[in-house]
Coordinates of C-alpha atoms in Angstrom, one line a residue:
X1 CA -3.5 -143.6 98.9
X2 CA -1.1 -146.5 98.1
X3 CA -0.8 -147.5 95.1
X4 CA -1.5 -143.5 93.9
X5 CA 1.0 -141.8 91.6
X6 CA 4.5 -140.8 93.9
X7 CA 3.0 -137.3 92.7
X8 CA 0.7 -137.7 96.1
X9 CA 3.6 -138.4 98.4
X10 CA 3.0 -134.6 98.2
X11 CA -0.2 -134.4 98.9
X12 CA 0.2 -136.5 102.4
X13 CA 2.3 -134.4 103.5
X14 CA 0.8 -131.4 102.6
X15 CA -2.7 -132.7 104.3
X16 CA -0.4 -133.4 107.6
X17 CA 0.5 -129.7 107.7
X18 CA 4.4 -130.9 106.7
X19 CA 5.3 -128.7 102.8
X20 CA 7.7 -130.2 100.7
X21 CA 10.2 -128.2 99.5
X22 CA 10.4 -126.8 95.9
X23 CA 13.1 -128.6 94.6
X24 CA 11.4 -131.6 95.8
X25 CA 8.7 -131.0 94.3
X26 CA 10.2 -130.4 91.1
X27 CA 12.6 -133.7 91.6
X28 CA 9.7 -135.7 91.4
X29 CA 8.1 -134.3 88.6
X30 CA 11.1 -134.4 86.3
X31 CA 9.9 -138.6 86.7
X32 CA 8.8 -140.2 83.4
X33 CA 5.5 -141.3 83.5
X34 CA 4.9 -139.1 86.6
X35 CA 0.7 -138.0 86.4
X36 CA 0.5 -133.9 87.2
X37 CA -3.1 -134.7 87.4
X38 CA -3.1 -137.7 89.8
X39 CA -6.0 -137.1 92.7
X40 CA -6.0 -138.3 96.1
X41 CA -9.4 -140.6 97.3
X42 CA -10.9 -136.7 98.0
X43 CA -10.4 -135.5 94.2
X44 CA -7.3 -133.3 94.7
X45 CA -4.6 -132.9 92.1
X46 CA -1.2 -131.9 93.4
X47 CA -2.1 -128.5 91.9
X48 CA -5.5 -127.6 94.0
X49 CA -2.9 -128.8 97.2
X50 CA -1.1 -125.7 96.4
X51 CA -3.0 -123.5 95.0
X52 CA -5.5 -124.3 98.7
X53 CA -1.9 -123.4 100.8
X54 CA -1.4 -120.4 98.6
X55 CA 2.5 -121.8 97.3
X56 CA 2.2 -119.6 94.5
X57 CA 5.6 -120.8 93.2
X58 CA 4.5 -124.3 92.9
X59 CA 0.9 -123.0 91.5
X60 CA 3.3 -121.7 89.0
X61 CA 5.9 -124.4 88.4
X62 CA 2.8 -127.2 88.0
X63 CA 1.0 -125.4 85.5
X64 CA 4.4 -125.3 83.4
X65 CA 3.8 -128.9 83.2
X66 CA 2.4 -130.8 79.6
X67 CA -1.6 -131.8 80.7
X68 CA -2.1 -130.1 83.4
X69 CA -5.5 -129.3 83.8
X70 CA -6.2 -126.1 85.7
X71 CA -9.7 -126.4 85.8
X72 CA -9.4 -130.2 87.2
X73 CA -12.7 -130.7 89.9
X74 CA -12.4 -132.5 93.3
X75 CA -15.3 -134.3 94.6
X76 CA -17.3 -131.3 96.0
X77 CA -16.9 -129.7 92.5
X78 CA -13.7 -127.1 93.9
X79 CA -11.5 -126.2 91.1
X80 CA -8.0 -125.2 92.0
X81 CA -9.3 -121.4 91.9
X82 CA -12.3 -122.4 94.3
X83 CA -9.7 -123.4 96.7
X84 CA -7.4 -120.3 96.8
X85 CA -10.4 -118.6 97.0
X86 CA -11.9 -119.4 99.8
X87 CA -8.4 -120.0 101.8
X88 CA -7.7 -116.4 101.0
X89 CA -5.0 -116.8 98.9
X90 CA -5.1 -113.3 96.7
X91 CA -1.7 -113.8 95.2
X92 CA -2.5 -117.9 93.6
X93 CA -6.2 -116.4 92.8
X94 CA -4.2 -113.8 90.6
X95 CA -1.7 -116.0 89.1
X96 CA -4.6 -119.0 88.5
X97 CA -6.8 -116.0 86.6
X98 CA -3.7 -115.0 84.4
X99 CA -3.2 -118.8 83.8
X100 CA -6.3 -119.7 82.0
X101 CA -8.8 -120.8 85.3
X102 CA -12.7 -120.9 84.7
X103 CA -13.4 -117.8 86.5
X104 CA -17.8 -118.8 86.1
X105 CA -16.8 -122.6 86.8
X106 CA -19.1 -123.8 89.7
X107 CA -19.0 -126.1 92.1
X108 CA -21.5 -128.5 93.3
X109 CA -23.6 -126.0 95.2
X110 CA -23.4 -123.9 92.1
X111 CA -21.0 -121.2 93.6
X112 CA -18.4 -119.8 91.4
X113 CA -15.4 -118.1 92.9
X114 CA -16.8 -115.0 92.5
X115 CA -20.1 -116.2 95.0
X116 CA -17.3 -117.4 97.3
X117 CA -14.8 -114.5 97.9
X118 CA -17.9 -112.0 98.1
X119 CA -19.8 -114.5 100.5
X120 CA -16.4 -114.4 102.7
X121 CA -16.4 -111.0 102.3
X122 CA -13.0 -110.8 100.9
X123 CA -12.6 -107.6 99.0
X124 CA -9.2 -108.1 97.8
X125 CA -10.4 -111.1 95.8
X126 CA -13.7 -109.8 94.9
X127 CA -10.9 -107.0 93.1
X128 CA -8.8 -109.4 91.5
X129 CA -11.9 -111.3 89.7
X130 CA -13.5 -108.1 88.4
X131 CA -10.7 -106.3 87.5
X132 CA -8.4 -108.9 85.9
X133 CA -7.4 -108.2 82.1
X134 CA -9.0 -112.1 81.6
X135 CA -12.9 -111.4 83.5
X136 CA -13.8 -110.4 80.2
X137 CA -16.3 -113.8 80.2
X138 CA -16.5 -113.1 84.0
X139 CA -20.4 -113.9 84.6
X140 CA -21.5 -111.5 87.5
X141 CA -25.1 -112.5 87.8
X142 CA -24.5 -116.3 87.8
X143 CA -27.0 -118.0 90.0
X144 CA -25.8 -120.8 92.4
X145 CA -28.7 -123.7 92.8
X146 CA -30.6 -121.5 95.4
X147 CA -31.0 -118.4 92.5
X148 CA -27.9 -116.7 95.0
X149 CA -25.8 -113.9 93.0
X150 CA -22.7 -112.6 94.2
X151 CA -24.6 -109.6 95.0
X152 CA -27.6 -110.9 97.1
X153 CA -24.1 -112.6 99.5
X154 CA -22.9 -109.2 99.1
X155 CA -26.1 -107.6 101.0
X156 CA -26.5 -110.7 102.8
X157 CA -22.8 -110.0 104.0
X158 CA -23.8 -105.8 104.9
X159 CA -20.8 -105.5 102.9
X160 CA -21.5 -102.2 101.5
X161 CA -17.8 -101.4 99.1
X162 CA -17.9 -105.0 97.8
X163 CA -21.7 -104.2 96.8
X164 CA -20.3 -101.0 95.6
X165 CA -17.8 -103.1 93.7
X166 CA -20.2 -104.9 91.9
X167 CA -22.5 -102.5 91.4
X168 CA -19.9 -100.7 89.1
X169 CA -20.0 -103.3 86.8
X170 CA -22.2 -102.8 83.8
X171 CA -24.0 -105.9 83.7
X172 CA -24.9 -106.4 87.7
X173 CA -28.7 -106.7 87.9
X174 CA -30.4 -105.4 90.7
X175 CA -33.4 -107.0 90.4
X176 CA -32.2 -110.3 90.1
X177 CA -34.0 -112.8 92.4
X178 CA -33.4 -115.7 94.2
X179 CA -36.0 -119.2 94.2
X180 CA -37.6 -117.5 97.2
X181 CA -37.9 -114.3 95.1
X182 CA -35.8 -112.7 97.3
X183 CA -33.6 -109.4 95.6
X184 CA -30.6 -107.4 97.1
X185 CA -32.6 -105.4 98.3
X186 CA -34.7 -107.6 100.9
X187 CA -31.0 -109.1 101.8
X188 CA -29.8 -105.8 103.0
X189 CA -33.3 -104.7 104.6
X190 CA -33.8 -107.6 106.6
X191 CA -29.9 -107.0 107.9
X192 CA -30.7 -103.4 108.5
X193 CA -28.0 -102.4 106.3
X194 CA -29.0 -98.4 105.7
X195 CA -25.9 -97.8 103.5
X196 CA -26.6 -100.9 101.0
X197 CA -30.4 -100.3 101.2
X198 CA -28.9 -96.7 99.6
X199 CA -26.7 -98.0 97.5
X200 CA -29.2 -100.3 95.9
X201 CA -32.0 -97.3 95.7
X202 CA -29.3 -94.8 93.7
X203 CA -29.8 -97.8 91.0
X204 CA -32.6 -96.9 88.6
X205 CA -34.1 -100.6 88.2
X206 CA -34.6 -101.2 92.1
X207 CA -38.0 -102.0 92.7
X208 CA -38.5 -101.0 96.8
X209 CA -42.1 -102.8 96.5
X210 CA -40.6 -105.8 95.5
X211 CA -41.8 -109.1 97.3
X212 CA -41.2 -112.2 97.9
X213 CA -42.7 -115.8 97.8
X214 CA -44.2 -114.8 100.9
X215 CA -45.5 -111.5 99.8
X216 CA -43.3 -109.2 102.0
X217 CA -41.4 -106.3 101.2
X218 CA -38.2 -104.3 101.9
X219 CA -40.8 -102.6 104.1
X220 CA -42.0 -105.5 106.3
X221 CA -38.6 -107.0 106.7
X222 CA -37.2 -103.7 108.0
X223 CA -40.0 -103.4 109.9
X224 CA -40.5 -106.5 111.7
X225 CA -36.8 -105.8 113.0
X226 CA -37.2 -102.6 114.3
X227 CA -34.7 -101.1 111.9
X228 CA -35.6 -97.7 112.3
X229 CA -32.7 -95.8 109.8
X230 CA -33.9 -98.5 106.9
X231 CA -37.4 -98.0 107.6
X232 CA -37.2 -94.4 107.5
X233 CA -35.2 -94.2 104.1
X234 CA -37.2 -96.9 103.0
X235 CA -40.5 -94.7 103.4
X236 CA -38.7 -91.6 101.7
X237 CA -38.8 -93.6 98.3
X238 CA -41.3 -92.8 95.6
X239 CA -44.0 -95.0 94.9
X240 CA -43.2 -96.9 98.1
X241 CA -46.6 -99.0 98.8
X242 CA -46.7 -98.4 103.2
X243 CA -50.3 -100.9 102.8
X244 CA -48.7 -103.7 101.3
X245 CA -50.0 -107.1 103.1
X246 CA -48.1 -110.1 102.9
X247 CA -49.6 -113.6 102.3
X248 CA -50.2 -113.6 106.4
X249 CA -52.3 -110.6 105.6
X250 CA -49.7 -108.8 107.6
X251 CA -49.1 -104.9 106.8
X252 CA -45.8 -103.6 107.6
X253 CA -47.2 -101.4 111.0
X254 CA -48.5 -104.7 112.4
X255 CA -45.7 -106.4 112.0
X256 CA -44.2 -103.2 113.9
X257 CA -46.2 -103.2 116.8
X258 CA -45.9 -106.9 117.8
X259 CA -45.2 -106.9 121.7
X260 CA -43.1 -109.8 123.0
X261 CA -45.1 -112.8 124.2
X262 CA -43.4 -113.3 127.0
X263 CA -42.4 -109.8 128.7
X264 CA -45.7 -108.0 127.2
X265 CA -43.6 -104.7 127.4
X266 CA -40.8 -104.5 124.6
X267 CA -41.2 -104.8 120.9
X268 CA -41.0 -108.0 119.5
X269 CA -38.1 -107.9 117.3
X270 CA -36.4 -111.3 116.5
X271 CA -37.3 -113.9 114.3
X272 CA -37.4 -117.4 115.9
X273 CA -36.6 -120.5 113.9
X274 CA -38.2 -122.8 112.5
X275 CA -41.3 -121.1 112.7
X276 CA -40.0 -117.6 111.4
X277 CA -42.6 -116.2 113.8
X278 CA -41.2 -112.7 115.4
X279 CA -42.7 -112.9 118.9
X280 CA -39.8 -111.9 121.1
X281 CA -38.0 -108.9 122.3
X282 CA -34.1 -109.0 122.2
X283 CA -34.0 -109.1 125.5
X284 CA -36.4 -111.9 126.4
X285 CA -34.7 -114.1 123.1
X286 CA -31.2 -114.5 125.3
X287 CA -33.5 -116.3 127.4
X288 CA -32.7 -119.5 124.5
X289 CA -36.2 -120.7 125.1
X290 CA -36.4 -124.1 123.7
X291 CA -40.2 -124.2 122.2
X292 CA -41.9 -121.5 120.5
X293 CA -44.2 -119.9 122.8
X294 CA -47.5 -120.0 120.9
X295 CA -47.3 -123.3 118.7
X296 CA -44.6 -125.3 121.3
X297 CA -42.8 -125.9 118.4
X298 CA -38.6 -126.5 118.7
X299 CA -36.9 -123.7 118.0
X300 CA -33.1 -124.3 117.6
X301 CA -33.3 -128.3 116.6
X302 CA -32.6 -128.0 113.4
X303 CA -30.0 -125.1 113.3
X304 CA -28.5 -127.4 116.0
X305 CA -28.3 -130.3 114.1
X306 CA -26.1 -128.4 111.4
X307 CA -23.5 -127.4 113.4
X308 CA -23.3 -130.9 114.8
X309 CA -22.7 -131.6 111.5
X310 CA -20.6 -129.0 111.0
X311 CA -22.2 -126.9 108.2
X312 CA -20.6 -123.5 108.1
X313 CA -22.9 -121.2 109.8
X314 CA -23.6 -118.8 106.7
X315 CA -24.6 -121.8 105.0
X316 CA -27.2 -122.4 107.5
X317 CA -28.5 -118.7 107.8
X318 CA -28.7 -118.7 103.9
X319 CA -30.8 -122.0 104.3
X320 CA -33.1 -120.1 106.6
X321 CA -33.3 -117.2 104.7
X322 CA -34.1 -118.6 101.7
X323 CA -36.9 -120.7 103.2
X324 CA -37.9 -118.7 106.4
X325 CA -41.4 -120.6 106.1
X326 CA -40.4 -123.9 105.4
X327 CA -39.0 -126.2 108.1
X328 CA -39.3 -129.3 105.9
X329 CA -36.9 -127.5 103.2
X330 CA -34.5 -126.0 105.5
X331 CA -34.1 -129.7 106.8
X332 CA -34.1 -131.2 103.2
X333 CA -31.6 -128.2 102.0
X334 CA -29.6 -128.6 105.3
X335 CA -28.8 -132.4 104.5
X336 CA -28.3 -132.2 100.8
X337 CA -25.6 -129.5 101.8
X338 CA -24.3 -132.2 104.4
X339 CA -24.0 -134.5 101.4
X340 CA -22.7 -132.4 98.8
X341 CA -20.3 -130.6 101.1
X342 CA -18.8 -133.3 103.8
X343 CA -15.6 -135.4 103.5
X344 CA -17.2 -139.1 102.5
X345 CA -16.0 -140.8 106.1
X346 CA -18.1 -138.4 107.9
X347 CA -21.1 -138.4 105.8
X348 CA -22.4 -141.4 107.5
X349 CA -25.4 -142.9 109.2
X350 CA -24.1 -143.5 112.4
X351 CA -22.5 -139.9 112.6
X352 CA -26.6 -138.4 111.4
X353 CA -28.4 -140.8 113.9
X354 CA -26.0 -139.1 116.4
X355 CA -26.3 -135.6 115.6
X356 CA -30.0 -135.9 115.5
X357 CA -30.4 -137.8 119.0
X358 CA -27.9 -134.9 120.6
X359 CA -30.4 -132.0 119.4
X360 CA -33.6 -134.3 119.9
X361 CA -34.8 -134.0 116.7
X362 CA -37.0 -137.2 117.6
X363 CA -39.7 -136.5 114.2
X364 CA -36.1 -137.1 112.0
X365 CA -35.7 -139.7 113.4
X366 CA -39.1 -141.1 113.8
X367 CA -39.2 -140.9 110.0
X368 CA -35.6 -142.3 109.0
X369 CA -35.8 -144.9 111.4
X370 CA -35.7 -147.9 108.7
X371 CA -32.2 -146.2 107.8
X372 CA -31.0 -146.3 111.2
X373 CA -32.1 -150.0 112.0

């Protein structure tokens, strides 16, 4: 940072935990030739600083300043709102809306506030965005780069009043479907969320036969679960298609009868990764066997490698959800999110080759080897 604007004395202390006062604050901005928008090697203006530590009376004293830009981007793509967002601060949120922020302004994964507070599951937020005098221009079925709406985290998130929220808005479509082709719908079936999976079904353009990429339905996801509530609402629909097969040729009854493959006894209910095979029984899958019974193939290795690299756990389940068949993508996916996402001094080779060699991902690095040499 030397040689940076004294506007980012600021911003080492705030990154140190240490918040300047106020008057400091506005001491050094009464400087001539002081730059509101100055960033720090990360991207951050002075303004995202405060608007991240929810100092709404600095949020509110920066943007009083001539060129400040509100809707400034860091390196990952975060405006100052995507920052309040996801630290929870409702009050800056509020103030940042009032102020003029890009409430459909995405970041680098393609997530807009709105895809971050309901993905977090903050309903307070989710409030502010949708019923703010300025969401007139508020885009409620923006995708992210995976096809994600705020309303497929919503049923990902068996978050049934903030999928109530959004539901109330005119514009929210139901059927809207992610690259996997998955809707809603699947989301809150494959959760066994009974009181989304109703929510979504009072809406006249739900389609319950709906499949995706892989051919399954609501039906077979609830199914292969054991969800028995969702099942049983599910088969109460009109028009509901109980025969379906899937592109395994799979109806939804024999993906209910699967025994575990180890016990013989129980149900198999739970989905192993990266194979997305459901061959175990809840009981037998706290066993953490490392291989998948049937195909030997590693199970956890690449989930594994993700929290070693510290990818947010949702991140990773949406990675697996939206390609439950392919282990190459979800690897691909899992790194790209690992580059678009990480602070530049940890998104190195050395820091990869290690995370990789602690889950014994030895086919990774098999294949990135002239990288690592």
């Amino acid at each position: 940072m030397v040689g940076q604007s004294p506007s980012c004395l600021k911003d080492v202390k705030l990154w140190n935990g240490s918040i300047l006062p106020q008057d400091v604050v506005e001491l050094l901005l009464q400087q001539n030739g002081i730059d509101v928008n100055a960033v720090t090697n990360h991207g951050y203006t002075p303004l995202h600083l405060a608007s991240s530590h929810g100092r709404t009376e600095v949020v509110d004293f920066l943007l009083k300043q001539k060129g400040m830009d509100v809707n400034k981007v860091n390196l990952k793509g975060d405006t100052p709102l995507h920052l309040a967002v996801q630290n929870h601060e409702t009050d800056v949120v509020a103030f940042l809306v009032s102020s003029g922020a890009n409430v459909n302004k995405q970041d680098s994964w393609g997530d807009t506030p709105l895809h971050l507070a309901v993905a977090n599951n903050y309903e307070d937020v989710v409030k502010v965005l949708l019923n703010s005098k300025e969401n007139n221009n508020l885009q409620v079925n923006q995708k992210n780069i995976l096809g994600w709406t705020a309303l497929h985290f919503a049923c990902c998130c068996r978050s049934k009043d903030v999928v109530e929220l959004l539901l109330q808005q005119k514009d929210t479509d139901v059927k809207a479907e992610t690259k996997d082709r998955w809707t809603g719908l699947h989301f809150a079936s494959v959760y066994g969320s009974k009181d989304v999976v109703e929510l979504l079904l009072q809406q006249k353009d739900t389609d319950v036969n709906a499949v995706t990429k892989q051919g399954s339905t609501p039906l077979h996801l609830a199914s292969t679960h054991g969800y028995k509530e969702v099942v049983d609402f599910l088969l109460k629909q009109k028009g509901i298609d109980v025969n379906k097969v899937n592109l395994k040729g799979d109806t939804p009854l024999h993906l209910a009868v699967q025994k575990c493959m180890l016990c013989d006894v129980n149900e198999a209910s739970m989905e192993l990764q990266p194979c997305a095979h459901t061959v175990l029984c809840e009981d037998c899958s706290k066993t953490q066997p490392e291989r998948f019974p049937k195909c030997k193939t590693c199970i956890e290795s690449k989930r594994r490698v993700g929290r070693e690299l510290e990818i947010q756990q949702y991140e990773l389940d949406n990675i697996r959800h939206d390609y439950p068949l392919d282990v190459a993508e979800q690897g691909f996916q899992m790194l790209h999110k690992w580059h678009q996402c990480t602070d530049p001094e940890k998104r190195t080779l050395r820091i990869l080759k290690a995370a990789l060699v602690r889950t014994e991902c030895y086919d990774a690095l098999e294949c990135l080897s002239s990288l690592f040499n």
